[in-house]
Short mmCIF file of C-alpha atoms in Angstrom, two decimals:
data_model
loop_
_atom_site.label_atom_id
_atom_site.label_comp_id
_atom_site.label_asym_id
_atom_site.label_seq_id
_atom_site.Cartn_x
_atom_site.Cartn_y
_atom_site.Cartn_z
CA MET N 1 0.00 0.00 0.00
CA PRO N 2 1.54 3.35 -0.98
CA SER N 3 2.36 5.81 1.73
CA MET N 4 -0.09 8.61 2.39
CA VAL N 5 0.62 12.03 3.84
CA GLN N 6 -2.17 13.82 5.67
CA THR N 7 -2.64 17.47 4.72
CA ASN N 8 -5.39 20.04 5.09
CA ALA N 9 -5.47 20.92 1.40
CA PRO N 10 -8.83 20.29 -0.33
CA GLN N 11 -6.94 18.69 -3.26
CA SER N 12 -5.51 16.01 -0.97
CA VAL N 13 -8.95 15.50 0.52
CA ALA N 14 -10.40 14.73 -2.91
CA ILE N 15 -7.57 12.36 -3.77
CA ILE N 16 -7.84 10.32 -0.58
CA ARG N 17 -11.64 10.29 -0.75
CA THR N 18 -11.44 8.98 -4.33
CA ARG N 19 -9.17 6.17 -3.20
CA ALA N 20 -11.57 5.21 -0.42
CA GLU N 21 -14.50 5.32 -2.84
CA ALA N 22 -12.59 3.07 -5.23
CA LEU N 23 -12.24 0.48 -2.47
CA ILE N 24 -15.96 0.64 -1.76
CA GLU N 25 -16.82 0.43 -5.46
CA GLU N 26 -15.21 -3.02 -5.61
CA CYS N 27 -17.80 -4.23 -3.08
CA ARG N 28 -20.59 -1.79 -3.88
CA ARG N 29 -23.27 -4.41 -3.26
CA TYR N 30 -21.87 -5.22 0.14
CA PRO N 31 -22.25 -5.23 3.04
CA GLU N 32 -25.96 -6.01 3.16
CA PRO N 33 -28.27 -5.58 6.15
CA ALA N 34 -28.25 -8.73 8.25
CA PRO N 35 -31.67 -10.47 8.23
CA GLY N 36 -33.52 -9.60 11.41
CA HIS N 37 -30.86 -7.10 12.52
CA PRO N 38 -31.50 -3.64 10.99
CA THR N 39 -28.32 -2.14 12.49
CA ALA N 40 -25.99 -5.04 11.63
CA TYR N 41 -24.42 -5.91 8.28
CA CYS N 42 -22.95 -9.03 6.75
CA VAL N 43 -21.06 -10.19 3.67
CA PRO N 44 -21.01 -13.60 1.97
CA PRO N 45 -17.89 -15.74 2.47
CA HIS N 46 -16.43 -14.89 -0.95
CA LYS N 47 -16.63 -11.16 -0.10
CA ALA N 48 -15.12 -11.42 3.38
CA VAL N 49 -12.50 -8.76 4.16
CA THR N 50 -9.00 -10.24 4.13
CA THR N 51 -6.30 -9.19 6.58
CA THR N 52 -4.57 -7.04 3.97
CA ARG N 53 -7.82 -5.39 2.89
CA ARG N 54 -8.83 -4.80 6.51
CA GLN N 55 -5.54 -2.98 7.14
CA GLN N 56 -6.12 -0.92 4.00
CA LEU N 57 -9.69 0.00 4.95
CA THR N 58 -8.66 0.76 8.52
CA GLU N 59 -6.00 3.19 7.27
CA GLU N 60 -8.53 4.92 5.03
CA ARG N 61 -10.95 5.13 7.96
CA ARG N 62 -8.26 6.66 10.17
CA LEU N 63 -7.48 9.34 7.57
CA LEU N 64 -11.15 10.16 7.15
CA GLU N 65 -11.55 10.50 10.90
CA ARG N 66 -8.61 12.91 11.04
CA ARG N 67 -9.96 14.90 8.10
CA LEU N 68 -13.42 15.22 9.63
CA ALA N 69 -12.08 16.25 13.03
CA PRO N 70 -13.58 19.61 14.13
CA CYS N 71 -11.45 22.73 14.11
CA THR N 72 -10.31 23.66 17.61
CA ASN N 73 -8.74 27.04 16.80
CA ARG N 74 -11.54 29.61 16.89
CA LYS N 75 -9.19 32.41 15.80
CA HIS N 76 -8.53 30.64 12.51
CA VAL N 77 -12.25 30.30 11.89
CA GLU N 78 -12.94 33.93 12.75
CA GLY N 79 -10.18 34.99 10.34
CA VAL N 80 -11.83 33.09 7.48
CA VAL N 81 -15.27 34.44 8.42
CA SER N 82 -13.97 38.03 8.67
CA ALA N 83 -12.43 37.81 5.18
CA LEU N 84 -15.67 36.40 3.78
CA LEU N 85 -17.95 39.01 5.34
CA ALA N 86 -15.63 41.81 4.23
CA CYS N 87 -16.54 40.95 0.62
CA PHE N 88 -20.15 41.94 1.33
CA ASP N 89 -19.51 45.21 3.19
CA ILE N 90 -20.26 48.23 1.01
CA GLY N 91 -19.38 51.78 1.92
CA GLN N 92 -18.66 52.51 5.55
CA GLY N 93 -19.72 49.06 6.71
CA PRO N 94 -20.56 47.99 10.25
CA SER N 95 -18.69 49.16 13.31
CA ASP N 96 -15.80 47.21 14.82
CA GLU N 97 -18.09 45.97 17.59
CA ALA N 98 -20.64 44.75 15.04
CA ILE N 99 -17.90 43.02 13.01
CA ASP N 100 -16.64 41.19 16.08
CA TRP N 101 -20.17 40.13 16.94
CA LEU N 102 -20.82 38.88 13.39
CA ASP N 103 -17.55 36.97 13.32
CA GLY N 104 -18.48 35.29 16.58
CA GLN N 105 -21.94 34.33 15.32
CA TYR N 106 -20.60 32.75 12.14
CA ALA N 107 -17.79 30.99 14.02
CA MET N 108 -20.35 29.59 16.47
CA ALA N 109 -22.53 28.36 13.59
CA VAL N 110 -19.73 26.18 12.16
CA GLU N 111 -18.53 24.66 15.44
CA GLY N 112 -17.76 20.96 15.08
CA LEU N 113 -16.79 21.19 11.38
CA PRO N 114 -13.28 20.72 9.92
CA PHE N 115 -11.24 23.82 9.13
CA TRP N 116 -10.40 22.83 5.54
CA ALA N 117 -14.14 22.61 4.76
CA ILE N 118 -14.84 26.01 6.34
CA ARG N 119 -12.06 27.64 4.35
CA SER N 120 -12.94 26.01 1.02
CA LYS N 121 -16.66 26.79 1.31
CA ALA N 122 -15.93 30.39 2.23
CA GLU N 123 -14.03 30.60 -1.04
CA ARG N 124 -17.08 29.20 -2.85
CA PHE N 125 -19.22 32.02 -1.47
CA ARG N 126 -16.67 34.55 -2.64
CA SER N 127 -16.61 33.03 -6.12
CA GLY N 128 -20.37 32.47 -6.24
CA GLU N 129 -19.96 28.73 -7.03
CA THR N 130 -21.82 27.27 -4.08
CA ILE N 131 -23.26 23.77 -3.93
CA LEU N 132 -26.61 24.92 -2.51
CA PRO N 133 -28.74 27.75 -3.93
CA TRP N 134 -28.12 31.15 -2.40
CA ASN N 135 -29.20 34.75 -3.09
CA ARG N 136 -25.96 36.50 -4.11
CA ARG N 137 -27.40 39.93 -3.42
CA PHE N 138 -26.96 39.35 0.31
CA ARG N 139 -24.32 37.89 2.52
CA PRO N 140 -25.04 34.25 3.46
CA THR N 141 -26.82 33.72 6.73
CA THR N 142 -25.23 31.62 9.44
CA ALA N 143 -27.60 28.77 8.55
CA GLU N 144 -26.67 28.98 4.84
CA PHE N 145 -22.98 29.07 5.70
CA ARG N 146 -23.21 25.95 7.85
CA ALA N 147 -25.45 24.10 5.36
CA GLU N 148 -22.95 24.76 2.54
CA ILE N 149 -20.09 23.38 4.62
CA ARG N 150 -22.12 20.33 5.62
CA ALA N 151 -22.94 19.67 1.97
CA GLY N 152 -19.23 19.76 1.21
CA VAL N 153 -18.37 17.02 3.72
CA ASN N 154 -21.31 14.73 2.98
CA ASP N 155 -19.21 12.60 0.61
CA ASP N 156 -16.60 12.05 3.31
CA VAL N 157 -19.28 11.14 5.84
CA ALA N 158 -20.90 8.70 3.40
CA VAL N 159 -17.57 6.96 2.73
CA THR N 160 -16.92 6.79 6.48
CA ILE N 161 -20.26 5.08 7.04
CA TRP N 162 -19.51 2.52 4.33
CA LEU N 163 -16.07 1.82 5.80
CA ASP N 164 -17.55 1.34 9.26
CA ARG N 165 -20.10 -1.09 7.88
CA MET N 166 -17.51 -3.01 5.89
CA LEU N 167 -15.09 -3.29 8.80
CA GLY N 168 -17.82 -4.34 11.22
CA ALA N 169 -19.68 -6.70 8.90
CA GLY N 170 -19.96 -10.34 9.84
CA VAL N 171 -19.52 -13.22 7.43
CA ALA N 172 -22.80 -14.98 6.72
CA HIS N 173 -24.57 -16.66 3.87
CA VAL N 174 -27.33 -14.38 2.60
CA PRO N 175 -29.98 -16.58 0.97
CA THR N 176 -31.01 -15.75 -2.56
CA GLU N 177 -34.61 -15.12 -3.55
CA GLU N 178 -34.80 -18.65 -4.98
CA GLU N 179 -33.53 -20.18 -1.73
CA GLN N 180 -35.95 -18.08 0.31
CA ALA N 181 -38.84 -19.20 -1.90
CA LYS N 182 -37.91 -22.89 -1.41
CA VAL N 183 -37.75 -22.49 2.37
CA THR N 184 -41.08 -20.64 2.43
CA ALA N 185 -42.75 -23.34 0.35
CA ALA N 186 -41.35 -26.12 2.54
CA ALA N 187 -42.49 -24.36 5.71
CA ALA N 188 -45.99 -23.81 4.32
CA SER N 189 -46.21 -27.47 3.28
CA TRP N 190 -45.16 -28.66 6.73
CA LEU N 191 -47.56 -26.33 8.55
CA ASN N 192 -50.49 -27.17 6.34
CA ARG N 193 -49.70 -30.90 6.22
CA GLY N 194 -50.58 -30.64 2.58
CA GLY N 195 -47.45 -32.18 1.10
CA GLU N 196 -46.19 -35.71 1.00
CA ALA N 197 -44.32 -36.98 4.01
CA GLU N 198 -40.55 -36.91 3.84
CA ALA N 199 -39.04 -40.34 3.13
CA GLY N 200 -38.57 -42.24 6.39
CA ARG N 201 -40.23 -39.47 8.45
CA PRO N 202 -44.05 -39.79 8.26
CA HIS N 203 -46.16 -36.94 9.58
CA SER N 204 -47.74 -37.50 13.01
CA SER N 205 -51.40 -36.75 13.47
CA PRO N 206 -52.49 -34.17 16.08
CA GLU N 207 -53.96 -36.98 18.18
CA ALA N 208 -50.65 -38.86 18.18
CA LEU N 209 -48.77 -35.73 19.17
CA ALA N 210 -51.20 -35.07 22.06
CA ALA N 211 -50.84 -38.66 23.29
CA ALA N 212 -47.04 -38.42 23.13
CA ARG N 213 -47.09 -35.20 25.18
CA GLU N 214 -49.36 -36.83 27.78
CA ASP N 215 -47.08 -39.86 28.05
CA ALA N 216 -44.07 -37.58 28.53
CA VAL N 217 -45.87 -35.71 31.34
CA HIS N 218 -46.73 -38.95 33.11
CA GLU N 219 -43.16 -40.20 32.80
CA MET N 220 -41.76 -36.98 34.25
CA GLY N 221 -44.27 -37.15 37.12
CA ALA N 222 -43.23 -40.74 37.94
CA GLN N 223 -39.57 -39.74 37.97
CA PHE N 224 -40.33 -36.81 40.29
CA ARG N 225 -42.27 -39.02 42.71
CA GLU N 226 -39.43 -41.54 42.79
CA VAL N 227 -36.87 -38.87 43.66
CA ALA N 228 -39.15 -37.26 46.27
CA VAL N 229 -39.86 -40.57 48.04
CA ARG N 230 -36.16 -41.46 48.14
CA SER N 231 -35.33 -38.05 49.63
CA LEU N 232 -38.03 -38.40 52.31
CA VAL N 233 -36.77 -41.85 53.30
CA GLN N 234 -33.21 -40.56 53.65
CA LEU N 235 -34.41 -37.59 55.74
CA ALA N 236 -36.40 -39.86 58.06
CA ALA N 237 -33.37 -42.11 58.58
CA ARG N 238 -31.15 -39.15 59.55
CA ILE N 239 -33.75 -37.88 62.03
CA LYS N 240 -34.09 -41.35 63.58
CA THR N 241 -30.30 -41.60 63.98
CA LYS N 242 -29.93 -38.18 65.62
CA ALA N 243 -32.96 -38.44 67.94
CA PRO N 244 -31.28 -40.53 70.78
CA ALA N 245 -28.29 -38.21 70.96
CA GLN N 246 -30.58 -35.19 71.13
CA ARG N 247 -32.56 -36.73 74.01
CA GLU N 248 -29.34 -37.44 75.94
CA ARG N 249 -28.16 -33.82 75.65
CA THR N 250 -31.50 -32.47 76.87
CA ALA N 251 -31.58 -34.91 79.78
#
């Protein structure tokens, strides 16, 4: 696996994301939701992740996690926001106090998002090439600014979800539609007693089943009585043995 260097440049982000997407494209049909477990996923044996592939996917997942890490330097964010809002100030513009307040509001709106995404989407607003529709006559609102940044990282989040599913998927045989239909038909035949009996295993009538259950209950009751009587006999013998000694101590 070639070496990879983590940077904050959007170009590197696109390159690494493309590589991760290429890995997922090889198994685009997998993993599938596990039957009966809506939050679990599985792959058939021939699509199981090998040790080498697991290491590769884990490395891609680690890089995505680093890339999506939120920016922790508020000053950097406020610098980007201040440069963006300056493009929309005409004439005298707002006061210094108002500028500081606006910078703080926009910085608060994008908390939890990576810095490279904030910087690149601010550039999109300046160039007018945004992903989401926006009225260019006015500066973007805090909600529009955050929504644009979120739209820019959706691809990374989607790839991260696929990697998590692939790394956590179990290996299981997923029955085909034909196999499911055969099982359904066999189950319906057995429940309805409408099909021929399996060779060597004739169907039992409801009366025979009821009689077998009754016999089993009687047998279990006899076994219980036998054990209970034996225990009572042993208890009586111990009491009879200890009784003389007890009378001597009391006398």
